[in-house]
Short mmCIF file of C-alpha atoms and ligand atoms in Angstrom, two decimals:
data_model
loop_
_atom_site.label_atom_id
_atom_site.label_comp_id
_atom_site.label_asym_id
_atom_site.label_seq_id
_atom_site.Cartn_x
_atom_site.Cartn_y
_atom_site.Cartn_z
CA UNK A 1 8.59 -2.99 54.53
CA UNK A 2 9.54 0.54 56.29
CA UNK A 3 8.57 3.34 54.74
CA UNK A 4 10.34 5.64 57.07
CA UNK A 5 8.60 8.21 59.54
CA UNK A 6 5.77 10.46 59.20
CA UNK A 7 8.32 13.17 58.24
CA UNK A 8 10.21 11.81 55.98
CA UNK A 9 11.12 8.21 53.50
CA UNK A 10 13.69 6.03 54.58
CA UNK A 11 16.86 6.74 52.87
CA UNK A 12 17.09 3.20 50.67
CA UNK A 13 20.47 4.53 49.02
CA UNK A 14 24.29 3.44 49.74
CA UNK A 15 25.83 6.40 51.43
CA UNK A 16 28.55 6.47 48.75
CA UNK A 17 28.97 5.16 45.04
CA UNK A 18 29.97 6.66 42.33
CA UNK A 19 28.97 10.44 41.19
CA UNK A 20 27.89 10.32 37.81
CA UNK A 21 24.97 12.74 36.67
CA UNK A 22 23.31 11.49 33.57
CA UNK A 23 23.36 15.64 32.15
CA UNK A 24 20.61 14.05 29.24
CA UNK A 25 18.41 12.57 31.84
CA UNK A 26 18.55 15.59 34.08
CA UNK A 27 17.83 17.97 31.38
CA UNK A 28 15.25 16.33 30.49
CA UNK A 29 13.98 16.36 34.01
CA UNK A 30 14.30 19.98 33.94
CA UNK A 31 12.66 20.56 31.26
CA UNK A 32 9.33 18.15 32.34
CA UNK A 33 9.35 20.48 35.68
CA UNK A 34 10.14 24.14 33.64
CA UNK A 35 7.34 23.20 31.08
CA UNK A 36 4.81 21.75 33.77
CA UNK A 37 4.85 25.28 35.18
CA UNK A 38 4.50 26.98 32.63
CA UNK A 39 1.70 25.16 30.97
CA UNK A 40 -0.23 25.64 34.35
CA UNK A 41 0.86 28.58 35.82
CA UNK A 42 -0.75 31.65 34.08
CA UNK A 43 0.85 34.92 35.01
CA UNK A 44 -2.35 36.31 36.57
CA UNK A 45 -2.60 38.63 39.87
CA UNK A 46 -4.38 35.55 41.46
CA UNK A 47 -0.87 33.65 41.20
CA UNK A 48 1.19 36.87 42.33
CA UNK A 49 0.62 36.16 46.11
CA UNK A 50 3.77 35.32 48.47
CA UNK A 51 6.62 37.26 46.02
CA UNK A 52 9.34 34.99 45.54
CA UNK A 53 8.64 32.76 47.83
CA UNK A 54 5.61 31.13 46.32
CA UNK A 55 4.40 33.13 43.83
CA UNK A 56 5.34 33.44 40.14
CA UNK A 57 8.17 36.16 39.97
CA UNK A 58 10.07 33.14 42.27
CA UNK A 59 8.94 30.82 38.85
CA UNK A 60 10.84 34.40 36.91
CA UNK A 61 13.20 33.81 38.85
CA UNK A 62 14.37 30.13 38.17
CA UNK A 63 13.24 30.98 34.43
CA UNK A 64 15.91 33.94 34.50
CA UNK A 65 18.49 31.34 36.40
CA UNK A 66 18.41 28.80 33.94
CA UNK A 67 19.16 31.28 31.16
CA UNK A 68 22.10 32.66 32.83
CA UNK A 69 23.65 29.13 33.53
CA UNK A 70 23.62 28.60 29.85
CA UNK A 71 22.41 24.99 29.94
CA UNK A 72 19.25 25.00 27.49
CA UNK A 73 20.42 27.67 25.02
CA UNK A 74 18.02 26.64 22.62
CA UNK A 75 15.31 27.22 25.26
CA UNK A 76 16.74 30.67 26.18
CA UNK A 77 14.17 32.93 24.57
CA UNK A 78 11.46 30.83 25.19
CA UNK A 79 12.75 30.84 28.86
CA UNK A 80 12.87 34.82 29.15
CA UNK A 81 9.49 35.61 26.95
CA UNK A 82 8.28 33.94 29.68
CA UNK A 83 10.53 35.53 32.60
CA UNK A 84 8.84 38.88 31.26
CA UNK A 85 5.67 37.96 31.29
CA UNK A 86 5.58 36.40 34.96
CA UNK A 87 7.58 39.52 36.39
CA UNK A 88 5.12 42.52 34.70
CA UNK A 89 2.30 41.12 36.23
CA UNK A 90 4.09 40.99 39.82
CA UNK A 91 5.00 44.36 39.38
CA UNK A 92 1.50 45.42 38.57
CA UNK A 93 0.22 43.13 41.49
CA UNK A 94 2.68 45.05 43.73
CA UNK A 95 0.81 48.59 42.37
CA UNK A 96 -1.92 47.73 42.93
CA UNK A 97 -1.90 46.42 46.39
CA UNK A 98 0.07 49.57 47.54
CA UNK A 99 1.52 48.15 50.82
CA UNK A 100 2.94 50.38 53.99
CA UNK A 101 6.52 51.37 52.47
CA UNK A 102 8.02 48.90 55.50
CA UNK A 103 6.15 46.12 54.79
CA UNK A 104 7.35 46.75 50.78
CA UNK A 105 10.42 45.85 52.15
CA UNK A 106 9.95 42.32 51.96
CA UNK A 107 12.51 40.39 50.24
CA UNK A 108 10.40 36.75 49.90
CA UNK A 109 7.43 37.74 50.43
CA UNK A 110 6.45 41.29 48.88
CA UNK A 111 8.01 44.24 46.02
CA UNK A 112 11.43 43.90 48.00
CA UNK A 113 12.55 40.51 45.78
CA UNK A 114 9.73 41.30 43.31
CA UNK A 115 12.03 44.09 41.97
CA UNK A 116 15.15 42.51 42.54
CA UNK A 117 14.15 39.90 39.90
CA UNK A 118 12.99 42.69 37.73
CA UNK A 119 16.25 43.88 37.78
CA UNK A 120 17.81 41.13 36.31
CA UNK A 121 15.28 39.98 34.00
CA UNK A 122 15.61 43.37 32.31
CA UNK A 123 18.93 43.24 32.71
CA UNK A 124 19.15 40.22 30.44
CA UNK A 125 16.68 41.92 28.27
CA UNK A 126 19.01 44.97 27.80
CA UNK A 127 16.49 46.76 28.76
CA UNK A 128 18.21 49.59 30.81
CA UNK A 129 16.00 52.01 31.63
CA UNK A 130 13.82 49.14 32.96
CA UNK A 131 15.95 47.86 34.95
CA UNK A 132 17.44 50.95 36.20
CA UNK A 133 14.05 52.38 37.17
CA UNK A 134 13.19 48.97 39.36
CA UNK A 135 16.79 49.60 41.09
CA UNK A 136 16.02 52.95 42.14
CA UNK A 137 12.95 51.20 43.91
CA UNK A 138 15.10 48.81 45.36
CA UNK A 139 17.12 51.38 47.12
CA UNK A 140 14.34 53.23 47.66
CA UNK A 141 13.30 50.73 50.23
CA UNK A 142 16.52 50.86 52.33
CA UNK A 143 15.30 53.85 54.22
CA UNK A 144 12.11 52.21 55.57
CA UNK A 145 14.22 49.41 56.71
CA UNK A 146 16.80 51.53 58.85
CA UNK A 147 15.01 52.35 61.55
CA UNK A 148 15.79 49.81 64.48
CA UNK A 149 12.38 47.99 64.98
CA UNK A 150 10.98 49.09 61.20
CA UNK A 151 8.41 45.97 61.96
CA UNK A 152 6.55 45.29 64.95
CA UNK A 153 7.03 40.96 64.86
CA UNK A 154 10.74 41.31 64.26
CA UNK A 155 12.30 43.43 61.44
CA UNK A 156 15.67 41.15 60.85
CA UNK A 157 14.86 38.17 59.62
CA UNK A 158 14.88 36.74 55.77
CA UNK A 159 11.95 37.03 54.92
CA UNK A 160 10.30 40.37 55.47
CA UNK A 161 13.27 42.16 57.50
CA UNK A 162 16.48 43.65 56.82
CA UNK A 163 18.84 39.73 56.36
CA UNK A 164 16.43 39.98 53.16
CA UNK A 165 17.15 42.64 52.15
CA UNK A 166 20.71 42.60 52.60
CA UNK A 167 20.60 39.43 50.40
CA UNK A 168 18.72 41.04 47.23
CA UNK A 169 21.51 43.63 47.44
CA UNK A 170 24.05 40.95 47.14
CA UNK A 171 22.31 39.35 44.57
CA UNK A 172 21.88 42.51 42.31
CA UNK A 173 25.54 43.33 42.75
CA UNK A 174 26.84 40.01 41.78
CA UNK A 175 24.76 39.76 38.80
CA UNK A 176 24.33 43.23 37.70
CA UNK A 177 27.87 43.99 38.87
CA UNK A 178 26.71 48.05 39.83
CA UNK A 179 26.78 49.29 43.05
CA UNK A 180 23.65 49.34 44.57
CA UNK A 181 23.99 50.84 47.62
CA UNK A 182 26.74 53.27 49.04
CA UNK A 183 28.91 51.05 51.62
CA UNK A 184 28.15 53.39 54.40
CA UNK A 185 24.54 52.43 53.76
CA UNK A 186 25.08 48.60 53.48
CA UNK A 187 27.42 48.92 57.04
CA UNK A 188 24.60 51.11 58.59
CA UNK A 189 22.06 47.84 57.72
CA UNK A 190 24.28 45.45 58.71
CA UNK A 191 25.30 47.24 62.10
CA UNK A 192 21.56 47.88 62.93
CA UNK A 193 20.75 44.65 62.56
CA UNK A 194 22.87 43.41 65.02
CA UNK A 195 22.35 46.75 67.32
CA UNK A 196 18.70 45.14 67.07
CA UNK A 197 19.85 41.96 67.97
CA UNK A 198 22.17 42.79 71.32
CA UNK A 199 19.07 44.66 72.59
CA UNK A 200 16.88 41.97 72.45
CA UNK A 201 19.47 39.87 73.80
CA UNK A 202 19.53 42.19 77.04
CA UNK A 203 16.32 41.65 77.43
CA UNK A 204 16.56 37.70 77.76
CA UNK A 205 16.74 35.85 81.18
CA UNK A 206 18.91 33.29 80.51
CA UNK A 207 22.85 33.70 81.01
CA UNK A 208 24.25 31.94 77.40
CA UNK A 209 27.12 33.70 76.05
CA UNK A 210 25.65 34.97 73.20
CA UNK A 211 25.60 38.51 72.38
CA UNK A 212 23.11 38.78 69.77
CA UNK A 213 19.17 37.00 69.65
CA UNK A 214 16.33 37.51 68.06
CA UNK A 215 12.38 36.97 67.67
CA UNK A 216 9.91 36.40 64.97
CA UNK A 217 6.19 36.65 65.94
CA UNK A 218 7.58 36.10 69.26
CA UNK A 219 9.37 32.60 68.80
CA UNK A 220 13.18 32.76 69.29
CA UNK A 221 13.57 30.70 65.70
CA UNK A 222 17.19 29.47 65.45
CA UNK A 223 17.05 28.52 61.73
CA UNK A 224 17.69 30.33 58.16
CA UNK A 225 13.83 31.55 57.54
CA UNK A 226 13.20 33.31 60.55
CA UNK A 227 16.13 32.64 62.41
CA UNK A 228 19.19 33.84 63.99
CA UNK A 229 21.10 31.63 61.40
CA UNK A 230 19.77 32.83 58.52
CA UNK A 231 20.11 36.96 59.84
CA UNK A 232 24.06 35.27 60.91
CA UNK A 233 24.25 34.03 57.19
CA UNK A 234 23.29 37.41 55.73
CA UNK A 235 26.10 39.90 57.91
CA UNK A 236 28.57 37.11 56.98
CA UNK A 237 28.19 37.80 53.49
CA UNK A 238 29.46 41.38 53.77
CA UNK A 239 33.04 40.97 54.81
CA UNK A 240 33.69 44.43 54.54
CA UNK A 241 31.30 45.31 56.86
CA UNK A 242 32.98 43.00 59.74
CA UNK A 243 36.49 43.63 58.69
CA UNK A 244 35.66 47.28 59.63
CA UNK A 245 34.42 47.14 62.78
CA UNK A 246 35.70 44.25 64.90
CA UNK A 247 33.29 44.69 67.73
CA UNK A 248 30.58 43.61 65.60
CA UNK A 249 32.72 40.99 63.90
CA UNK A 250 33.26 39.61 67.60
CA UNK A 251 29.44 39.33 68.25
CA UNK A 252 28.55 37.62 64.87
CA UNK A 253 31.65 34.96 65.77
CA UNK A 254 30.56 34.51 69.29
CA UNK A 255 26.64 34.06 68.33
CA UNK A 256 27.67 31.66 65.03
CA UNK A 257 29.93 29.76 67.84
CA UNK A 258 27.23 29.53 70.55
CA UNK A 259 24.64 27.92 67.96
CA UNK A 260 27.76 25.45 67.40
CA UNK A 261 28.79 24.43 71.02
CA UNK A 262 25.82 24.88 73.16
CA UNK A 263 22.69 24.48 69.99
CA UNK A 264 24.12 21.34 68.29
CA UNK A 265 22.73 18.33 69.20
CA UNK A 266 22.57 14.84 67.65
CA UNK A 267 23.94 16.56 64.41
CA UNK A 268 21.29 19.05 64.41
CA UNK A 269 20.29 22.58 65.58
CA UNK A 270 16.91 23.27 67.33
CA UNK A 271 14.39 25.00 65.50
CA UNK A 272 14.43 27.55 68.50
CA UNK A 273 16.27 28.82 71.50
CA UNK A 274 13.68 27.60 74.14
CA UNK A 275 13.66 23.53 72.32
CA UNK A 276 17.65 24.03 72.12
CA UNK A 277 18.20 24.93 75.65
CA UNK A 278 15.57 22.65 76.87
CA UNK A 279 16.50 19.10 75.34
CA UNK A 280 13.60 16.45 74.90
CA UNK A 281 10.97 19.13 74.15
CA UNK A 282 13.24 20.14 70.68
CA UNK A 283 11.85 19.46 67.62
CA UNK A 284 14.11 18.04 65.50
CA UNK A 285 13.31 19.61 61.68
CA UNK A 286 15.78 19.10 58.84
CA UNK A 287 14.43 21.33 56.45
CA UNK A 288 16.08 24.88 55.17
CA UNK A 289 13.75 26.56 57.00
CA UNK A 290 13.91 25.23 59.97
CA UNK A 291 16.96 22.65 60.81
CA UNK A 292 19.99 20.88 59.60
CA UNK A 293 19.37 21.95 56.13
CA UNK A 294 19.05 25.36 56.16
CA UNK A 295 21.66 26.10 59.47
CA UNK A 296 24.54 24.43 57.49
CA UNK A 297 24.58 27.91 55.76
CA UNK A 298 25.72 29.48 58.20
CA UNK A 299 28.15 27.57 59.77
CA UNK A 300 29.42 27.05 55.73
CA UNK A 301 29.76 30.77 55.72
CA UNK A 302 31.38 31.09 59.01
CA UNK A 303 34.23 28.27 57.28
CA UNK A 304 34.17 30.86 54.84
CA UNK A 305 35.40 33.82 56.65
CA UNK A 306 36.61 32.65 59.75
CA UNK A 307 39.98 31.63 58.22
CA UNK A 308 38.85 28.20 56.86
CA UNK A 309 38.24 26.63 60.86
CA UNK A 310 37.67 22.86 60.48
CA UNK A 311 35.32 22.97 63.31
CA UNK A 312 32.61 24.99 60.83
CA UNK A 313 33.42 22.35 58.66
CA UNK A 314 32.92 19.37 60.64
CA UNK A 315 29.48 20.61 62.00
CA UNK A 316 28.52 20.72 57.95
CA UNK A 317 29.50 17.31 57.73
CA UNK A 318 27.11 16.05 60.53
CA UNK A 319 24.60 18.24 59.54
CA UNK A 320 24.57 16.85 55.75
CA UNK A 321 24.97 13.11 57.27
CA UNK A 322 21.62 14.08 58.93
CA UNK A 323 20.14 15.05 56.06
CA UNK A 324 21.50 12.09 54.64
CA UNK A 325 19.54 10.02 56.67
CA UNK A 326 16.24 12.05 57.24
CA UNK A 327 16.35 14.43 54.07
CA UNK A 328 13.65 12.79 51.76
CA UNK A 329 11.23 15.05 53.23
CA UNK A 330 7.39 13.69 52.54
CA UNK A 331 6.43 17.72 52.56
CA UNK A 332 7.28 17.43 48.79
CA UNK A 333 9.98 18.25 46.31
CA UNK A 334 10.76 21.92 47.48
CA UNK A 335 13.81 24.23 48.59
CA UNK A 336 12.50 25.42 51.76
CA UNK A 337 10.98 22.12 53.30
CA UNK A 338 11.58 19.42 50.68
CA UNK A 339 13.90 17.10 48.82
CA UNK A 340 15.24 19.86 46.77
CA UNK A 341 16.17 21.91 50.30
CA UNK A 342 18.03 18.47 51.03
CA UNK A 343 19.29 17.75 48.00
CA UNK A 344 21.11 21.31 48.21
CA UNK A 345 22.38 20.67 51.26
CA UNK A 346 25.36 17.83 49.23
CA UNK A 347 25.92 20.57 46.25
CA UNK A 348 26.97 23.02 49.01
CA UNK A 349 29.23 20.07 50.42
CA UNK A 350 30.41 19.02 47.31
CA UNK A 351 31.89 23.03 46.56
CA UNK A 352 33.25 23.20 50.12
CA UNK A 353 34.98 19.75 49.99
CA UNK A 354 35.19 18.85 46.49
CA UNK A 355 34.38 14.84 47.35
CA UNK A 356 32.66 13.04 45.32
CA UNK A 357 30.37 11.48 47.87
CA UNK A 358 28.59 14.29 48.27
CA UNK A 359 27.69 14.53 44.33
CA UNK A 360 26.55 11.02 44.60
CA UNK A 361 24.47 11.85 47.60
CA UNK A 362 23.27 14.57 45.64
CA UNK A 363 22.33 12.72 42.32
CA UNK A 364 20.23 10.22 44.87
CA UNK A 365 18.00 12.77 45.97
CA UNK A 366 17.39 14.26 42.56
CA UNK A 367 16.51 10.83 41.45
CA UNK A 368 14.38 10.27 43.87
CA UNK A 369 11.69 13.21 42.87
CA UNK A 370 11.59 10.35 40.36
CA UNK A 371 10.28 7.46 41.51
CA UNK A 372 7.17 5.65 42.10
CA UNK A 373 7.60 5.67 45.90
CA UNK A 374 8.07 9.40 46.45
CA UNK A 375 5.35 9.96 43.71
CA UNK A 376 2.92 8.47 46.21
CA UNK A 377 4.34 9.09 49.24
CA UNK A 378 4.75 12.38 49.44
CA UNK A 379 2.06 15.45 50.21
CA UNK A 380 1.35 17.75 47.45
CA UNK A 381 2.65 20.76 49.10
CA UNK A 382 0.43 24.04 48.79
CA UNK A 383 1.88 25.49 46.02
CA UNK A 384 3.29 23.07 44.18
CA UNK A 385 4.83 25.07 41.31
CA UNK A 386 6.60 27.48 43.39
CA UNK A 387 10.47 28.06 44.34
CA UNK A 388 10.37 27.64 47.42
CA UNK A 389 7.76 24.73 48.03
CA UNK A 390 7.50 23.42 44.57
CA UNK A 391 8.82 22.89 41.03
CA UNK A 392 10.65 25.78 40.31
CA UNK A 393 12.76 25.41 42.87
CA UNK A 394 13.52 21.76 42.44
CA UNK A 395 14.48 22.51 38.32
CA UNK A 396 16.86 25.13 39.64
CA UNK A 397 18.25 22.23 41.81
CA UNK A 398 18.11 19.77 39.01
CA UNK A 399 20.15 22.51 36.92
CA UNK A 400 23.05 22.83 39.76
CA UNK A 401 23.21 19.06 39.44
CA UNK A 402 24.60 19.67 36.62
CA UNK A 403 26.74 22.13 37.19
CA UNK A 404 28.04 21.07 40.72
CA UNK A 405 31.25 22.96 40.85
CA UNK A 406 28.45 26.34 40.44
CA UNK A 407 25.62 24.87 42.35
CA UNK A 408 24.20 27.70 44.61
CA UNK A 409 20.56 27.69 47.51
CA UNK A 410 18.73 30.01 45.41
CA UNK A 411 18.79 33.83 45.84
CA UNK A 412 20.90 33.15 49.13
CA UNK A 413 24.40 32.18 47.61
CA UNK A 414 26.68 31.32 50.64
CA UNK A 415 30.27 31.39 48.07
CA UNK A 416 29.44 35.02 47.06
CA UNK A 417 32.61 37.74 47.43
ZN1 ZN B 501 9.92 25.48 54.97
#
């Protein structure tokens, strides 16, 4: 019997059938993963330790998403008690610790996102003053991120540069529905960031036609968490921004349509310039942070904006038959390198297209969290409650399962205005 590679299960699943999620068994699912957490995952400074990405105000996080999708009102209070009591202890953890201003920036990893998600947990709270206090915090931060290279391993990516922070501002104003920052601001981010990119791009000896490049710790990472897809991702999202200045509009295009004709490969992108431009030393990674299920973002965004091209769309649909067949990640059930990343990956197909393959595809991988096979087979990743490698991330998953036609990648909504 196979059991697939190292990296990932064998797909044992029809590639189509019919889409029906079971919304009983999947809340219940939901709940088992919600309740696991919280029974052993004590809001304590020791569990404060990688902000949203893997420490508990990610957990306030899904706590606060589930509330706002409406799906276990008789949770609801239960649900935000506990949103509360995460998110004032990663504020006080963030006090205490008393970081360089730039490094506060930090959308997944430090105050940055632990304040967004302050924000809207008081928010729901109705606690104004609250919320309004952690928002002047928030754009307190945006002048430590202006200046060009505010970080010396790379100051644009998700996690810790400005594409993060451009993405809590998105996600405030969406939910809050206040302007966070003045326009002129957001457009002097956005036009940084790519003024950051084109420089490092001179700098490169290679003769690719695209404008804009950059580097994380040194590694030119193509994907969403470090990568020139992800920074791509986050200027997309702020239409205004490009309509007004078609220069930079014209870079973005060119560098989302040089990952597409000269990156792609085997329905894949290389997790980084050197692997893509060097085939047979690329490794081939389908996970959100690095691969097919975290570039599709981009190029979904780019079919987005760019007037609807088919060609964005038909490099989603190779990337999501890739995850298809080498999605069920043995890294765990996470967003960022599991089968919660993956299972994302059909939602996101299943808004853009509307087919109902991709809701069955979906409902497989949710399934298979399930079973007996992935149970044993797969690693217990390092933090196993967290959003982005564990549990709370897969319930918020298991939630947009439910609610396909509203299904967004966590804190990085591609459909947003
Ligand atoms: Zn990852």
């Amino acid at each position: 019997m196979s059991y697939g590679s190292t990296r990932y299960f064998k797909n044992p699943y029809n590639n189509d059938g019919a889409a029906e999620v079971s919304q009983e068994l999947f809340k219940a699912r939901t709940l088992t993963c919600v309740d696991h957490i919280l029974k052993n995952l004590p809001p304590t400074h020791e569990n404060c330790d990688g902000g949203l990405y893997v420490g508990i105000s990610g957990v306030a996080y899904t706590l606060y998403y589930l509330v706002k999708c409406g799906l276990f009102p008789g949770h609801n209070e239960r649900f935000l008690t506990a949103a509360k009591n995460y998110i004032v202890v990663a504020l006080d953890y963030c006090r205490r610790r008393n970081k360089r201003p730039q490094d506060q920036v930090s959308f997944l990893l430090e105050n940055g996102g632990v304040y967004v998600i302050a924000c809207l947990i008081f928010h729901k709270l109705q606690d104004y003053q609250k919320r309004d206090q952690y928002l002047d915090e928030y754009r307190h931060l945006a002048a430590y991120c202006e200046p060009l290279s505010f970080l010396d391993n790379g100051s644009d990516e998700i996690f810790v540069g400005r594409a993060g922070y451009l993405f809590g501002v998105l996600l405030l104003q969406r939910d809050l529905s206040i302007e966070i920052l003045p326009e002129e601001k957001v457009n002097l981010l956005c036009l940084t960031t790519l003024e950051s990119g084109r420089k490092f791009r001179s700098k490169l000896k290679f003769d690719g036609s695209i404008p804009l490049m950059y580097a994380y710790h040194g590694a030119l990472y193509l994907g969403s968490a470090h990568g020139i897809a992800g920074i791509l991702q986050a200027i997309l999202s702020f239409p205004n921004f490009l309509n007004a200045d078609a220069n930079s509009a014209k870079a973005v295009k060119s560098s989302v349509d040089y990952l597409l004709d000269q990156c792609f490969r085997n329905g894949n992108v290389a997790s980084d310039l050197d692997a893509a431009l060097n085939p047979g030393r690329e490794r081939m990674l389908v996970h959100w942070c690095h691969g097919a299920a975290g570039v599709i973002y981009t190029f979904a965004r780019a079919y987005l904006v760019f007037g609807k091209d088919e060609r964005y769309l038909n490099a989603c649909r190779e990337l999501a038959e890739t995850v298809w067949q080498k999605g069920l990640l043995r890294k765990g059930p996470g967003i960022c390198h599991g089968v919660a990343g993956s299972g994302y990956v059909f939602l996101l197909m299943y808004r853009l297209t509307g087919e109902q393959k991709y809701l069955y595809q979906a409902e497989r991988f949710g399934g298979f969290m399930f079973t007996e096979k992935f149970s044993e087979g797969a690693r217990t990743p390092d933090s196993p409650l967290s959003l982005f490698e564990g549990l709370a991330g897969t319930a918020c998953f298991l939630n947009d399962l439910m609610q396909p036609t509203k299904a967004e990648f966590p804190l990085l909504d591609v459909f947003v205005d």
